Coordinates of C-alpha atoms in Angstrom, one line a residue:
M1 CA -35.4 3.3 -32.8
K2 CA -32.4 5.5 -33.2
R3 CA -31.6 7.8 -30.3
T4 CA -32.1 11.5 -30.9
V5 CA -30.5 14.5 -29.1
L6 CA -31.4 18.1 -29.7
V7 CA -28.6 20.6 -29.3
A8 CA -29.2 24.3 -28.8
V9 CA -26.6 27.0 -28.4
H10 CA -26.2 30.8 -27.9
T11 CA -24.6 31.3 -31.4
G12 CA -23.6 34.9 -30.6
R13 CA -20.4 33.7 -29.1
D14 CA -17.6 32.1 -31.0
V15 CA -16.7 29.8 -28.1
A16 CA -20.3 28.6 -27.9
V17 CA -20.3 27.7 -31.6
E18 CA -17.0 25.8 -31.4
T19 CA -18.2 24.0 -28.3
A20 CA -21.5 23.0 -30.1
R21 CA -19.6 21.6 -33.0
L22 CA -17.5 19.4 -30.7
V23 CA -20.7 18.2 -29.0
I24 CA -22.4 17.4 -32.3
D25 CA -19.4 15.6 -33.7
R26 CA -19.0 13.5 -30.6
L27 CA -22.7 12.5 -30.6
V28 CA -22.8 11.8 -34.3
G29 CA -19.7 9.7 -33.9
A30 CA -21.5 7.6 -31.3
G31 CA -24.3 6.9 -33.7
I32 CA -26.8 9.3 -32.2
N33 CA -29.1 11.3 -34.4
V34 CA -28.6 15.1 -33.7
R35 CA -31.0 17.9 -34.3
V36 CA -30.2 21.6 -34.3
L37 CA -32.5 24.6 -34.6
D38 CA -32.8 26.0 -38.1
S39 CA -32.1 29.5 -36.7
E40 CA -28.7 28.2 -35.5
S41 CA -27.8 25.6 -38.2
E42 CA -26.2 27.9 -40.7
E43 CA -23.8 29.4 -38.2
L44 CA -23.0 25.9 -36.8
G45 CA -22.4 24.5 -40.2
C46 CA -22.7 20.9 -39.1
G47 CA -23.5 18.6 -42.0
G48 CA -24.2 15.6 -39.7
A49 CA -27.1 17.3 -37.9
E50 CA -30.7 17.7 -38.9
A51 CA -32.0 21.2 -38.9
V52 CA -35.5 21.6 -37.4
A53 CA -37.9 24.4 -36.8
A54 CA -37.4 26.3 -33.6
D55 CA -40.8 25.4 -32.1
P56 CA -41.9 22.8 -29.5
S57 CA -42.0 20.1 -32.2
A58 CA -38.1 20.3 -32.2
A59 CA -37.9 18.4 -29.0
K60 CA -40.6 15.8 -29.8
D61 CA -39.2 12.2 -29.2
A62 CA -35.8 13.6 -28.3
E63 CA -34.1 11.8 -25.5
V64 CA -32.5 14.9 -24.1
M65 CA -31.8 18.5 -25.1
I66 CA -28.2 19.7 -24.6
V67 CA -28.1 23.5 -24.1
L68 CA -24.8 25.4 -24.4
G69 CA -24.8 28.8 -22.8
G70 CA -25.9 30.5 -19.6
D71 CA -29.2 30.4 -17.7
G72 CA -30.9 32.6 -20.3
S73 CA -30.1 30.1 -23.0
L74 CA -31.6 27.3 -20.8
L75 CA -34.8 29.3 -20.1
R76 CA -35.2 29.8 -23.8
A77 CA -34.7 26.1 -24.4
A78 CA -37.3 25.3 -21.7
E79 CA -39.9 26.8 -24.0
L80 CA -39.2 24.1 -26.5
A81 CA -38.5 21.2 -24.2
K82 CA -41.4 21.6 -21.6
P83 CA -44.3 20.6 -23.9
A84 CA -42.5 17.5 -25.1
G85 CA -41.3 16.5 -21.6
T86 CA -37.7 16.4 -22.9
P87 CA -35.0 16.7 -20.2
L88 CA -32.6 19.7 -20.5
L89 CA -28.9 19.3 -19.9
G90 CA -27.2 22.6 -19.5
V91 CA -23.5 23.2 -20.1
N92 CA -22.5 26.5 -18.6
L93 CA -20.7 29.0 -20.9
G94 CA -22.0 32.0 -19.0
H95 CA -21.2 33.6 -15.6
V96 CA -23.3 32.0 -12.9
G97 CA -25.2 29.2 -14.5
F98 CA -27.3 27.9 -11.6
L99 CA -29.4 25.8 -14.0
A100 CA -26.5 24.2 -15.8
E101 CA -25.4 20.7 -14.9
A102 CA -21.8 20.9 -16.1
E103 CA -19.1 23.4 -16.8
V104 CA -17.4 23.6 -20.2
A105 CA -14.3 21.9 -18.6
D106 CA -16.5 18.8 -18.0
L107 CA -17.9 18.8 -21.6
A108 CA -16.4 15.6 -22.9
A109 CA -17.4 13.7 -19.7
A110 CA -20.9 15.2 -19.9
V111 CA -21.4 14.1 -23.5
D112 CA -20.0 10.6 -22.8
S113 CA -22.5 10.3 -19.9
V114 CA -25.4 11.1 -22.3
V115 CA -24.1 8.6 -24.8
A116 CA -23.9 5.9 -22.1
G117 CA -27.2 6.9 -20.6
R118 CA -25.7 7.7 -17.3
Y119 CA -28.1 10.3 -16.1
D120 CA -31.2 10.7 -14.0
V121 CA -34.1 13.1 -14.6
E122 CA -35.2 15.7 -12.0
E123 CA -38.5 17.6 -12.2
R124 CA -38.6 21.3 -11.4
M125 CA -41.8 23.1 -10.4
T126 CA -43.2 25.7 -12.8
I127 CA -45.9 28.3 -12.3
D128 CA -49.0 29.1 -14.4
V129 CA -49.7 32.8 -14.7
L130 CA -53.0 34.4 -15.6
A131 CA -53.5 38.2 -16.0
R132 CA -57.1 39.6 -16.3
Q133 CA -58.7 43.0 -16.3
N134 CA -62.5 43.2 -15.7
G135 CA -62.8 39.5 -16.6
K136 CA -60.8 39.9 -19.9
V137 CA -57.8 37.7 -20.2
L138 CA -54.7 39.7 -21.0
A139 CA -52.1 36.9 -20.7
H140 CA -52.1 33.2 -19.9
T141 CA -48.5 31.9 -19.7
W142 CA -46.0 30.1 -17.5
A143 CA -42.5 30.4 -16.0
L144 CA -39.8 28.2 -14.6
N145 CA -38.1 30.9 -12.5
E146 CA -40.5 33.7 -11.8
A147 CA -43.4 36.0 -12.9
T148 CA -42.8 39.6 -12.0
V149 CA -45.3 42.5 -11.9
E150 CA -43.2 45.6 -12.4
K151 CA -43.6 49.3 -12.7
Q152 CA -43.0 51.0 -16.0
E153 CA -42.4 54.6 -15.0
R154 CA -43.9 55.4 -11.6
M155 CA -44.2 53.3 -8.5
L156 CA -47.0 50.7 -8.5
E157 CA -49.8 50.6 -5.9
V158 CA -50.8 47.0 -5.5
V159 CA -52.7 44.7 -3.1
A160 CA -51.1 41.2 -2.5
E161 CA -53.4 38.3 -1.9
I162 CA -52.8 34.7 -0.7
D163 CA -55.5 32.0 -1.2
G164 CA -58.3 34.5 -1.8
R165 CA -57.6 36.6 1.2
P166 CA -56.0 40.1 1.1
L167 CA -52.5 40.3 2.7
S168 CA -51.2 43.8 2.4
R169 CA -51.1 46.9 0.2
W170 CA -47.8 48.0 -1.1
G171 CA -46.4 51.0 -2.9
C172 CA -43.5 49.3 -4.7
D173 CA -41.3 48.8 -7.7
G174 CA -42.9 45.4 -8.3
V175 CA -43.7 42.0 -6.9
I176 CA -42.0 38.7 -7.7
C177 CA -43.8 35.4 -7.6
A178 CA -41.1 32.7 -7.9
T179 CA -40.5 28.9 -7.7
P180 CA -37.7 27.3 -5.7
T181 CA -35.6 27.2 -8.9
G182 CA -36.1 30.9 -9.3
S183 CA -35.1 31.7 -5.7
T184 CA -31.5 32.1 -6.8
A185 CA -32.4 34.4 -9.7
Y186 CA -34.4 37.7 -9.6
A187 CA -36.0 36.9 -6.2
F188 CA -32.5 36.5 -4.7
S189 CA -31.5 40.0 -5.9
A190 CA -34.6 41.4 -4.4
G191 CA -33.8 40.0 -0.9
G192 CA -35.7 36.7 -1.1
P193 CA -34.6 33.5 0.6
V194 CA -32.7 30.7 -1.1
V195 CA -34.9 27.7 -1.4
W196 CA -33.5 24.2 -2.1
P197 CA -34.9 22.9 -5.4
E198 CA -36.4 19.8 -3.8
V199 CA -38.5 21.9 -1.5
E200 CA -42.1 22.4 -2.9
A201 CA -43.1 26.0 -2.2
L202 CA -44.1 29.3 -3.9
L203 CA -42.4 32.6 -3.1
M204 CA -43.7 36.1 -3.1
V205 CA -41.1 38.9 -2.8
P206 CA -42.0 42.6 -2.9
I207 CA -39.4 44.9 -4.7
S208 CA -38.5 48.1 -2.8
A209 CA -41.9 48.2 -1.0
H210 CA -42.8 51.3 1.1
A211 CA -44.5 49.4 3.9
L212 CA -43.7 48.1 7.4
F213 CA -44.7 44.6 6.4
A214 CA -42.9 43.9 3.2
R215 CA -41.0 40.6 3.9
P216 CA -40.4 37.8 1.4
L217 CA -43.1 35.1 1.9
V218 CA -42.8 31.3 1.4
V219 CA -46.2 29.6 1.0
S220 CA -47.6 26.2 0.2
P221 CA -47.3 24.9 -3.4
R222 CA -51.0 24.5 -3.3
S223 CA -51.6 28.2 -2.7
T224 CA -52.7 30.7 -5.2
L225 CA -50.9 34.1 -5.2
A226 CA -52.4 37.2 -6.6
V227 CA -51.3 40.8 -7.2
E228 CA -53.9 43.4 -8.1
I229 CA -52.8 46.8 -9.5
L230 CA -55.1 49.3 -8.0
P231 CA -57.4 51.3 -10.3
D232 CA -56.5 55.0 -10.8
T233 CA -52.8 54.1 -10.4
P234 CA -50.1 53.7 -13.1
G235 CA -50.2 50.4 -15.0
G236 CA -47.3 48.0 -15.1
V237 CA -45.7 45.2 -17.0
L238 CA -45.6 41.4 -16.5
W239 CA -42.3 39.6 -17.2
C240 CA -42.1 35.8 -17.1
D241 CA -38.5 34.4 -16.9
G242 CA -37.3 37.8 -18.2
R243 CA -38.4 36.6 -21.7
R244 CA -42.2 37.0 -22.1
R245 CA -43.6 40.5 -21.6
F246 CA -47.2 41.7 -21.3
E247 CA -48.6 45.2 -20.7
L248 CA -50.7 45.5 -17.5
P249 CA -53.2 48.4 -17.4
S250 CA -54.3 49.7 -14.0
G251 CA -56.9 47.4 -12.4
T252 CA -55.2 44.2 -13.7
R253 CA -55.2 41.2 -11.5
V254 CA -52.3 38.6 -11.9
E255 CA -52.8 35.1 -10.5
V256 CA -50.0 32.7 -10.0
R257 CA -50.3 29.0 -9.1
R258 CA -48.3 25.8 -9.4
G259 CA -47.9 24.8 -13.0
S260 CA -49.5 21.7 -14.4
E261 CA -46.3 20.7 -16.2
P262 CA -42.8 20.6 -14.7
V263 CA -39.6 21.3 -16.5
R264 CA -37.3 18.3 -16.5
L265 CA -33.5 18.5 -16.0
A266 CA -31.0 15.8 -16.6
R267 CA -28.6 15.1 -13.8
L268 CA -25.3 13.3 -14.7
H269 CA -23.6 10.3 -13.0
G270 CA -19.9 10.4 -12.3
V271 CA -19.2 14.0 -13.6
E272 CA -17.8 16.7 -11.3
S273 CA -20.8 18.9 -12.3
T274 CA -22.5 21.9 -10.8
G275 CA -25.6 19.7 -10.3
A276 CA -25.2 18.1 -6.9
P277 CA -25.3 18.7 -4.1
F278 CA -27.1 22.1 -4.2
T279 CA -25.1 23.3 -1.2
D280 CA -21.8 22.8 -3.1
R281 CA -23.3 24.8 -6.0
L282 CA -24.1 27.7 -3.7
V283 CA -20.6 27.7 -2.3
A284 CA -19.0 27.6 -5.7
K285 CA -21.2 30.1 -7.5
F286 CA -21.2 32.7 -4.7
E287 CA -17.6 31.9 -3.6
L288 CA -18.8 31.5 0.0
P289 CA -16.2 31.2 2.7
V290 CA -16.1 27.7 4.2
Q291 CA -12.6 27.6 5.6
G292 CA -12.4 26.0 9.0
W293 CA -15.2 23.5 8.3
R294 CA -14.3 20.2 9.8
G295 CA -17.5 18.2 9.0
R296 CA -19.2 15.6 11.1
V297 CA -17.0 13.9 13.6
R298 CA -16.9 10.2 12.7
P299 CA -16.6 7.5 15.4

């Protein structure tokens, strides 16, 4: 069977379009069947690629999905790749790009690694998210980074719950329920801890809570987190990965637990990528000072 690679790109930037054309030409030249999303195909103008509908069927039977852009582009691509179990390979064209495996300077080597099959696949935890009001389901969705219950206008009054037991009541701007992957995203901005991706855990991080006990929490991946918006208080909004939005009336209960399906990421061999080790990625992305480090003394 002929190998197939799906290529997705943030076409709003000229550099992204040009980069995508180079990737497609290189893959086609190696005898690989290339798919692009029909919403992007006209701007890409690549005759050697097959245009497919921008739905989960696009990634079916694809060996890998190469995503050119920033973390937002990769989160969008995850919606297509997750149902098919297709690994995502991100090439960072944005600013931070924590989810990306390679920088644009490594593009040729990254594509060559895909052609040669020199990559491993890493599974990242997701979360399943359920919102209900008086037994009525308002939303049933998922996230790779985080699910956030946020205020719309006025401060929220919520009660946080862990494993069926009430934890604390907060007047706050919101509550973030995140995965380790999402610990360097919104949860990080709200003061949450950085969790290494291979650690299996769930995070709960209150946003600007008016309470003595309002610390970020790291709990078991088997736990169920819940946030209840108290009745007779303003409603809020649920955001999942900053992409999927749902209105939450007062009295809504949002439950978060480990997802049944992971998102799969491709990790390259022999490329000076942003993928490994995670410590090096933190240092590079946040420009952390490490001068003076000598390392382990070797005998």
